[in-house]
């Protein structure tokens, strides 16, 4: 089915019809898809396969569905994207690499960035030729985001950025960094922050990957030394960075859980052949928690599709997803410790080990578990200054 056909028919069908047509396309494209779906242990190779998968989906028209036409998409909603991810995982896709950042950063660009800038950069993001990093944390400002020190000052023409970011996701692979910087005074805390898109190829940018305990280097550190950022690359309003960042984090803590739980599900299924009678209770608990994440995530997706604010409910979803991720990988460790605990020649087992090690940090990234509990106490339970 050509791009025009995909574009026309997404507007005239139910989600079920859309899924059926996507399955038909996957079956017809099996020879092209098959090499791109399985995970590989080498993270650079995994990123390259994910980029090529995005390119294939984009060229066939599917990769533009779920994004607004005025931003370069084909229309539809996040529910269309979620359905495609579900089918890709069922077909053997080996991980959410690249799509994670698409689901965190791209909605923020569509909502807050200059429309002309979004129309210029979103298509290259969707088709995989350019990726984005997320620059929030700093050496002296981790969970306390409002204390960040990276500073931008306007010289009459451009914003001049100086400072450093740490634990910057995907800086090794990205062309752009969606960064939160200080344009006001330190005393203004969150009211003095601005979000901007920084070209990582610009003079004055230095990026270095950080090798993680699981052997991957998807995180990094980046320094800005007199980096010039044009005004049209401000995302939202000057001084309005906190609002834009809360919108981004609601997606990272909320709707992204849909993509992540699909990977947990497939890893649990792949280990089912190693189950014993003694592990059925542990696997049952993991499966029930996965169903819980799926239920809460689809609720957030439906709210996003109807243009409702996700709000503090995303904090609850982040907590549930964190607990589920660790429950699933703890179960896999106990069911088949050889696959998780030791080096492997098998790509599938090596990736499973990497995912297990990554699951140890999920209570920290995207806002710590303690911060999520505080958000729930104050904004959902109404406990004031608890």
mmCIF file of C-alpha atoms in Angstrom, residues 22-324:
data_model
loop_
_atom_site.group_PDB
_atom_site.id
_atom_site.type_symbol
_atom_site.label_atom_id
_atom_site.label_comp_id
_atom_site.label_asym_id
_atom_site.label_seq_id
_atom_site.Cartn_x
_atom_site.Cartn_y
_atom_site.Cartn_z
ATOM 1 C CA UNK A 22 -0.935 -2.902 9.123
ATOM 2 C CA UNK A 23 -0.707 -6.651 9.679
ATOM 3 C CA UNK A 24 -1.316 -7.216 5.968
ATOM 4 C CA UNK A 25 1.488 -4.796 5.133
ATOM 5 C CA UNK A 26 3.832 -6.522 7.588
ATOM 6 C CA UNK A 27 3.107 -9.883 5.995
ATOM 7 C CA UNK A 28 3.707 -8.491 2.507
ATOM 8 C CA UNK A 29 6.935 -6.804 3.686
ATOM 9 C CA UNK A 30 8.307 -9.756 5.635
ATOM 10 C CA UNK A 31 11.557 -9.961 3.668
ATOM 11 C CA UNK A 32 12.334 -6.301 4.407
ATOM 12 C CA UNK A 33 11.164 -6.400 8.031
ATOM 13 C CA UNK A 34 12.737 -9.677 9.145
ATOM 14 C CA UNK A 35 16.360 -8.436 9.386
ATOM 15 C CA UNK A 36 15.313 -5.316 11.332
ATOM 16 C CA UNK A 37 13.170 -6.815 14.097
ATOM 17 C CA UNK A 38 15.437 -9.098 16.212
ATOM 18 C CA UNK A 39 17.536 -7.415 18.897
ATOM 19 C CA UNK A 40 21.326 -7.548 18.759
ATOM 20 C CA UNK A 41 23.723 -7.275 21.668
ATOM 21 C CA UNK A 42 25.806 -4.485 20.151
ATOM 22 C CA UNK A 43 23.964 -1.280 20.996
ATOM 23 C CA UNK A 44 25.281 0.699 18.018
ATOM 24 C CA UNK A 45 23.996 -2.019 15.701
ATOM 25 C CA UNK A 46 20.670 -2.025 17.521
ATOM 26 C CA UNK A 47 20.339 1.726 17.033
ATOM 27 C CA UNK A 48 21.160 1.359 13.339
ATOM 28 C CA UNK A 49 18.515 -1.340 12.877
ATOM 29 C CA UNK A 50 15.944 0.794 14.674
ATOM 30 C CA UNK A 51 16.746 3.742 12.404
ATOM 31 C CA UNK A 52 16.329 1.561 9.330
ATOM 32 C CA UNK A 53 13.030 0.281 10.696
ATOM 33 C CA UNK A 54 11.823 3.858 11.109
ATOM 34 C CA UNK A 55 12.898 4.618 7.554
ATOM 35 C CA UNK A 56 11.010 1.609 6.206
ATOM 36 C CA UNK A 57 7.860 2.531 8.135
ATOM 37 C CA UNK A 58 8.123 6.161 7.036
ATOM 38 C CA UNK A 59 8.594 5.375 3.357
ATOM 39 C CA UNK A 60 5.546 3.098 3.448
ATOM 40 C CA UNK A 61 3.494 5.846 5.110
ATOM 41 C CA UNK A 62 2.982 4.096 8.456
ATOM 42 C CA UNK A 63 5.652 6.097 10.262
ATOM 43 C CA UNK A 64 3.763 9.342 9.693
ATOM 44 C CA UNK A 65 0.478 8.096 11.120
ATOM 45 C CA UNK A 66 -0.477 9.377 14.550
ATOM 46 C CA UNK A 67 1.161 12.769 13.975
ATOM 47 C CA UNK A 68 -0.650 15.961 12.907
ATOM 48 C CA UNK A 69 -0.759 16.815 9.222
ATOM 49 C CA UNK A 70 0.343 20.391 9.912
ATOM 50 C CA UNK A 71 3.568 19.034 11.437
ATOM 51 C CA UNK A 72 4.326 16.681 8.550
ATOM 52 C CA UNK A 73 2.330 13.661 9.681
ATOM 53 C CA UNK A 74 -0.632 11.802 8.200
ATOM 54 C CA UNK A 75 -3.113 12.495 10.981
ATOM 55 C CA UNK A 76 -4.549 9.957 13.378
ATOM 56 C CA UNK A 77 -3.702 9.761 17.091
ATOM 57 C CA UNK A 78 -1.303 8.190 19.540
ATOM 58 C CA UNK A 79 -3.618 5.156 19.540
ATOM 59 C CA UNK A 80 -2.524 4.400 15.970
ATOM 60 C CA UNK A 81 1.123 4.563 17.004
ATOM 61 C CA UNK A 82 0.454 2.355 20.029
ATOM 62 C CA UNK A 83 -1.251 -0.257 17.863
ATOM 63 C CA UNK A 84 1.716 -0.352 15.479
ATOM 64 C CA UNK A 85 4.185 -0.812 18.347
ATOM 65 C CA UNK A 86 2.059 -3.658 19.709
ATOM 66 C CA UNK A 87 2.119 -5.451 16.356
ATOM 67 C CA UNK A 88 5.853 -4.885 15.861
ATOM 68 C CA UNK A 89 6.645 -6.420 19.231
ATOM 69 C CA UNK A 90 4.396 -9.404 18.547
ATOM 70 C CA UNK A 91 6.276 -9.906 15.277
ATOM 71 C CA UNK A 92 9.640 -10.061 17.070
ATOM 72 C CA UNK A 93 10.832 -6.491 17.349
ATOM 73 C CA UNK A 94 13.733 -6.575 19.797
ATOM 74 C CA UNK A 95 13.307 -3.354 21.727
ATOM 75 C CA UNK A 96 11.968 0.185 21.937
ATOM 76 C CA UNK A 97 15.282 1.790 20.960
ATOM 77 C CA UNK A 98 14.687 5.098 19.137
ATOM 78 C CA UNK A 99 10.900 4.944 19.523
ATOM 79 C CA UNK A 100 11.273 5.780 23.228
ATOM 80 C CA UNK A 101 12.759 9.167 22.403
ATOM 81 C CA UNK A 102 10.268 9.728 19.633
ATOM 82 C CA UNK A 103 7.408 9.269 22.105
ATOM 83 C CA UNK A 104 8.988 11.587 24.697
ATOM 84 C CA UNK A 105 10.383 14.433 22.598
ATOM 85 C CA UNK A 106 8.190 14.637 19.483
ATOM 86 C CA UNK A 107 4.875 15.350 21.288
ATOM 87 C CA UNK A 108 6.596 18.224 23.106
ATOM 88 C CA UNK A 109 7.844 19.667 19.818
ATOM 89 C CA UNK A 110 4.375 19.397 18.295
ATOM 90 C CA UNK A 111 2.785 21.081 21.325
ATOM 91 C CA UNK A 112 5.306 23.829 22.128
ATOM 92 C CA UNK A 113 7.887 24.409 19.385
ATOM 93 C CA UNK A 114 7.680 26.988 16.610
ATOM 94 C CA UNK A 115 5.418 25.427 13.924
ATOM 95 C CA UNK A 116 7.866 26.093 11.085
ATOM 96 C CA UNK A 117 10.712 24.568 13.085
ATOM 97 C CA UNK A 118 8.589 21.518 13.901
ATOM 98 C CA UNK A 119 7.658 21.045 10.236
ATOM 99 C CA UNK A 120 11.370 21.125 9.400
ATOM 100 C CA UNK A 121 12.621 18.658 12.013
ATOM 101 C CA UNK A 122 9.762 16.248 12.732
ATOM 102 C CA UNK A 123 9.898 14.382 9.384
ATOM 103 C CA UNK A 124 13.615 13.663 9.798
ATOM 104 C CA UNK A 125 12.882 12.424 13.326
ATOM 105 C CA UNK A 126 10.091 10.161 12.119
ATOM 106 C CA UNK A 127 12.082 8.643 9.268
ATOM 107 C CA UNK A 128 15.187 8.060 11.347
ATOM 108 C CA UNK A 129 17.826 10.233 9.706
ATOM 109 C CA UNK A 130 18.040 12.526 12.759
ATOM 110 C CA UNK A 131 17.442 11.674 16.414
ATOM 111 C CA UNK A 132 17.063 13.734 19.568
ATOM 112 C CA UNK A 133 18.662 13.725 23.008
ATOM 113 C CA UNK A 134 17.018 14.991 26.180
ATOM 114 C CA UNK A 135 19.166 17.397 28.229
ATOM 115 C CA UNK A 136 17.720 17.906 31.708
ATOM 116 C CA UNK A 137 19.980 16.575 34.498
ATOM 117 C CA UNK A 138 23.212 18.344 35.432
ATOM 118 C CA UNK A 139 26.199 17.444 37.636
ATOM 119 C CA UNK A 140 24.742 19.633 40.420
ATOM 120 C CA UNK A 141 21.057 19.273 39.511
ATOM 121 C CA UNK A 142 19.633 15.792 39.205
ATOM 122 C CA UNK A 143 16.233 15.268 40.766
ATOM 123 C CA UNK A 144 16.145 18.950 41.805
ATOM 124 C CA UNK A 145 15.570 20.139 38.260
ATOM 125 C CA UNK A 146 14.731 23.686 39.330
ATOM 126 C CA UNK A 147 18.318 24.195 40.541
ATOM 127 C CA UNK A 148 19.983 23.652 37.166
ATOM 128 C CA UNK A 149 22.802 26.026 36.189
ATOM 129 C CA UNK A 150 23.257 25.743 32.421
ATOM 130 C CA UNK A 151 22.621 29.313 31.341
ATOM 131 C CA UNK A 152 21.432 31.060 28.178
ATOM 132 C CA UNK A 153 21.708 34.806 27.612
ATOM 133 C CA UNK A 154 20.291 36.732 24.655
ATOM 134 C CA UNK A 155 22.824 38.909 22.800
ATOM 135 C CA UNK A 156 20.277 40.658 20.580
ATOM 136 C CA UNK A 157 20.501 38.049 17.838
ATOM 137 C CA UNK A 158 20.876 34.592 19.378
ATOM 138 C CA UNK A 159 20.789 32.880 22.745
ATOM 139 C CA UNK A 160 24.298 32.034 23.986
ATOM 140 C CA UNK A 161 24.398 28.827 26.030
ATOM 141 C CA UNK A 162 27.079 27.840 28.552
ATOM 142 C CA UNK A 163 27.004 24.895 30.950
ATOM 143 C CA UNK A 164 26.930 21.125 31.159
ATOM 144 C CA UNK A 165 24.412 18.280 31.130
ATOM 145 C CA UNK A 166 24.883 14.756 32.491
ATOM 146 C CA UNK A 167 23.062 11.456 31.943
ATOM 147 C CA UNK A 168 21.914 12.942 28.650
ATOM 148 C CA UNK A 169 19.951 10.274 26.849
ATOM 149 C CA UNK A 170 21.143 9.410 23.376
ATOM 150 C CA UNK A 171 23.630 12.231 23.004
ATOM 151 C CA UNK A 172 25.994 9.869 21.149
ATOM 152 C CA UNK A 173 23.429 9.274 18.399
ATOM 153 C CA UNK A 174 21.503 12.544 18.286
ATOM 154 C CA UNK A 175 21.596 15.564 16.006
ATOM 155 C CA UNK A 176 19.457 17.672 18.371
ATOM 156 C CA UNK A 177 19.174 18.096 22.123
ATOM 157 C CA UNK A 178 15.952 19.275 23.736
ATOM 158 C CA UNK A 179 17.499 21.089 26.691
ATOM 159 C CA UNK A 180 16.232 22.929 29.728
ATOM 160 C CA UNK A 181 18.364 25.993 30.535
ATOM 161 C CA UNK A 182 18.277 28.949 32.900
ATOM 162 C CA UNK A 183 17.351 32.305 31.385
ATOM 163 C CA UNK A 184 16.260 33.918 34.670
ATOM 164 C CA UNK A 185 17.938 34.215 38.049
ATOM 165 C CA UNK A 186 18.758 31.253 40.313
ATOM 166 C CA UNK A 187 16.335 32.672 42.869
ATOM 167 C CA UNK A 188 13.475 32.305 40.374
ATOM 168 C CA UNK A 189 13.958 28.527 40.458
ATOM 169 C CA UNK A 190 11.523 26.883 37.987
ATOM 170 C CA UNK A 191 10.103 30.239 36.867
ATOM 171 C CA UNK A 192 13.461 31.181 35.332
ATOM 172 C CA UNK A 193 13.811 28.155 33.026
ATOM 173 C CA UNK A 194 13.463 27.933 29.244
ATOM 174 C CA UNK A 195 13.367 24.920 26.930
ATOM 175 C CA UNK A 196 15.255 25.080 23.645
ATOM 176 C CA UNK A 197 16.387 22.853 20.805
ATOM 177 C CA UNK A 198 20.191 22.876 20.533
ATOM 178 C CA UNK A 199 21.978 21.644 17.431
ATOM 179 C CA UNK A 200 24.650 19.220 18.703
ATOM 180 C CA UNK A 201 26.732 19.941 15.598
ATOM 181 C CA UNK A 202 26.971 23.635 16.487
ATOM 182 C CA UNK A 203 30.364 25.114 17.430
ATOM 183 C CA UNK A 204 31.008 24.916 21.166
ATOM 184 C CA UNK A 205 29.213 21.587 21.754
ATOM 185 C CA UNK A 206 31.236 18.684 23.165
ATOM 186 C CA UNK A 207 29.523 15.342 23.746
ATOM 187 C CA UNK A 208 30.965 12.227 25.394
ATOM 188 C CA UNK A 209 29.195 8.894 25.913
ATOM 189 C CA UNK A 210 29.061 7.228 29.339
ATOM 190 C CA UNK A 211 29.483 3.454 29.415
ATOM 191 C CA UNK A 212 26.819 1.902 31.637
ATOM 192 C CA UNK A 213 27.095 -1.185 33.800
ATOM 193 C CA UNK A 214 25.125 -3.163 31.205
ATOM 194 C CA UNK A 215 27.708 -2.346 28.531
ATOM 195 C CA UNK A 216 25.626 0.204 26.614
ATOM 196 C CA UNK A 217 26.462 3.876 26.164
ATOM 197 C CA UNK A 218 23.072 5.362 25.389
ATOM 198 C CA UNK A 219 23.680 8.027 28.072
ATOM 199 C CA UNK A 220 26.332 10.719 27.950
ATOM 200 C CA UNK A 221 27.511 14.115 29.069
ATOM 201 C CA UNK A 222 27.496 17.258 26.979
ATOM 202 C CA UNK A 223 29.042 20.684 27.524
ATOM 203 C CA UNK A 224 28.025 23.960 25.907
ATOM 204 C CA UNK A 225 30.696 26.635 25.490
ATOM 205 C CA UNK A 226 29.251 29.765 23.913
ATOM 206 C CA UNK A 227 26.794 27.801 21.768
ATOM 207 C CA UNK A 228 24.536 30.001 19.649
ATOM 208 C CA UNK A 229 20.837 29.093 19.512
ATOM 209 C CA UNK A 230 18.505 31.077 17.200
ATOM 210 C CA UNK A 231 15.285 32.421 18.776
ATOM 211 C CA UNK A 232 13.053 30.186 16.620
ATOM 212 C CA UNK A 233 14.524 27.167 18.430
ATOM 213 C CA UNK A 234 12.944 28.181 21.740
ATOM 214 C CA UNK A 235 10.367 25.504 22.637
ATOM 215 C CA UNK A 236 7.459 27.232 24.309
ATOM 216 C CA UNK A 237 8.009 30.649 25.860
ATOM 217 C CA UNK A 238 11.080 32.231 27.387
ATOM 218 C CA UNK A 239 10.678 31.517 31.088
ATOM 219 C CA UNK A 240 8.064 28.862 30.322
ATOM 220 C CA UNK A 241 10.413 25.898 30.312
ATOM 221 C CA UNK A 242 8.972 24.356 33.461
ATOM 222 C CA UNK A 243 5.541 23.980 31.890
ATOM 223 C CA UNK A 244 7.003 22.429 28.731
ATOM 224 C CA UNK A 245 9.192 20.085 30.776
ATOM 225 C CA UNK A 246 6.230 18.907 32.859
ATOM 226 C CA UNK A 247 4.405 18.105 29.625
ATOM 227 C CA UNK A 248 7.428 16.131 28.400
ATOM 228 C CA UNK A 249 7.830 14.286 31.697
ATOM 229 C CA UNK A 250 4.140 13.357 31.720
ATOM 230 C CA UNK A 251 4.807 11.463 28.479
ATOM 231 C CA UNK A 252 8.036 9.937 29.786
ATOM 232 C CA UNK A 253 6.292 8.792 32.972
ATOM 233 C CA UNK A 254 2.939 8.013 31.386
ATOM 234 C CA UNK A 255 2.351 7.160 27.736
ATOM 235 C CA UNK A 256 5.885 5.795 27.241
ATOM 236 C CA UNK A 257 4.975 2.948 29.596
ATOM 237 C CA UNK A 258 2.921 1.465 26.753
ATOM 238 C CA UNK A 259 6.058 0.960 24.644
ATOM 239 C CA UNK A 260 8.118 -0.326 27.547
ATOM 240 C CA UNK A 261 5.570 -2.837 28.835
ATOM 241 C CA UNK A 262 5.432 -4.476 25.408
ATOM 242 C CA UNK A 263 9.114 -5.353 25.736
ATOM 243 C CA UNK A 264 8.617 -6.726 29.246
ATOM 244 C CA UNK A 265 5.768 -8.879 27.954
ATOM 245 C CA UNK A 266 7.768 -10.403 25.115
ATOM 246 C CA UNK A 267 10.768 -11.126 27.358
ATOM 247 C CA UNK A 268 8.502 -12.870 29.856
ATOM 248 C CA UNK A 269 6.971 -14.932 27.050
ATOM 249 C CA UNK A 270 10.389 -15.896 25.683
ATOM 250 C CA UNK A 271 11.381 -17.370 29.044
ATOM 251 C CA UNK A 272 8.172 -19.319 29.563
ATOM 252 C CA UNK A 273 9.778 -22.482 28.168
ATOM 253 C CA UNK A 274 12.099 -22.483 31.193
ATOM 254 C CA UNK A 275 9.278 -22.302 33.722
ATOM 255 C CA UNK A 276 8.992 -24.912 36.418
ATOM 256 C CA UNK A 277 6.129 -25.665 38.768
ATOM 257 C CA UNK A 278 7.924 -23.654 41.424
ATOM 258 C CA UNK A 279 7.954 -20.490 39.314
ATOM 259 C CA UNK A 280 4.299 -20.273 38.325
ATOM 260 C CA UNK A 281 3.363 -17.990 41.234
ATOM 261 C CA UNK A 282 6.189 -15.546 40.449
ATOM 262 C CA UNK A 283 5.362 -15.507 36.740
ATOM 263 C CA UNK A 284 1.681 -15.053 37.559
ATOM 264 C CA UNK A 285 2.476 -12.003 39.673
ATOM 265 C CA UNK A 286 4.571 -10.511 36.863
ATOM 266 C CA UNK A 287 1.810 -11.188 34.332
ATOM 267 C CA UNK A 288 -0.821 -9.534 36.524
ATOM 268 C CA UNK A 289 1.335 -6.458 36.968
ATOM 269 C CA UNK A 290 1.852 -6.290 33.198
ATOM 270 C CA UNK A 291 -1.913 -6.297 32.745
ATOM 271 C CA UNK A 292 -2.142 -3.471 35.266
ATOM 272 C CA UNK A 293 0.396 -1.373 33.343
ATOM 273 C CA UNK A 294 -1.372 -2.129 30.080
ATOM 274 C CA UNK A 295 -4.674 -0.967 31.548
ATOM 275 C CA UNK A 296 -3.361 2.275 33.031
ATOM 276 C CA UNK A 297 -1.235 3.018 29.967
ATOM 277 C CA UNK A 298 -4.111 2.595 27.519
ATOM 278 C CA UNK A 299 -6.168 4.943 29.687
ATOM 279 C CA UNK A 300 -3.457 7.601 29.397
ATOM 280 C CA UNK A 301 -3.177 6.976 25.650
ATOM 281 C CA UNK A 302 -6.935 7.505 25.278
ATOM 282 C CA UNK A 303 -6.712 10.755 27.232
ATOM 283 C CA UNK A 304 -3.840 11.929 25.057
ATOM 284 C CA UNK A 305 -5.792 10.997 21.916
ATOM 285 C CA UNK A 306 -8.702 13.146 23.093
ATOM 286 C CA UNK A 307 -6.290 16.022 23.858
ATOM 287 C CA UNK A 308 -6.738 15.874 27.618
ATOM 288 C CA UNK A 309 -3.876 16.757 29.945
ATOM 289 C CA UNK A 310 -2.148 13.717 31.443
ATOM 290 C CA UNK A 311 -1.340 15.565 34.653
ATOM 291 C CA UNK A 312 -0.145 13.947 37.884
ATOM 292 C CA UNK A 313 -1.729 10.582 37.016
ATOM 293 C CA UNK A 314 1.406 9.891 34.979
ATOM 294 C CA UNK A 315 3.365 9.727 38.261
ATOM 295 C CA UNK A 316 1.190 6.834 39.392
ATOM 296 C CA UNK A 317 1.751 5.105 36.067
ATOM 297 C CA UNK A 318 5.521 5.594 36.355
ATOM 298 C CA UNK A 319 5.496 3.940 39.794
ATOM 299 C CA UNK A 320 3.456 1.014 38.526
ATOM 300 C CA UNK A 321 5.690 0.568 35.473
ATOM 301 C CA UNK A 322 8.842 0.728 37.616
ATOM 302 C CA UNK A 323 7.542 -1.923 39.989
ATOM 303 C CA UNK A 324 6.429 -4.115 37.099
#
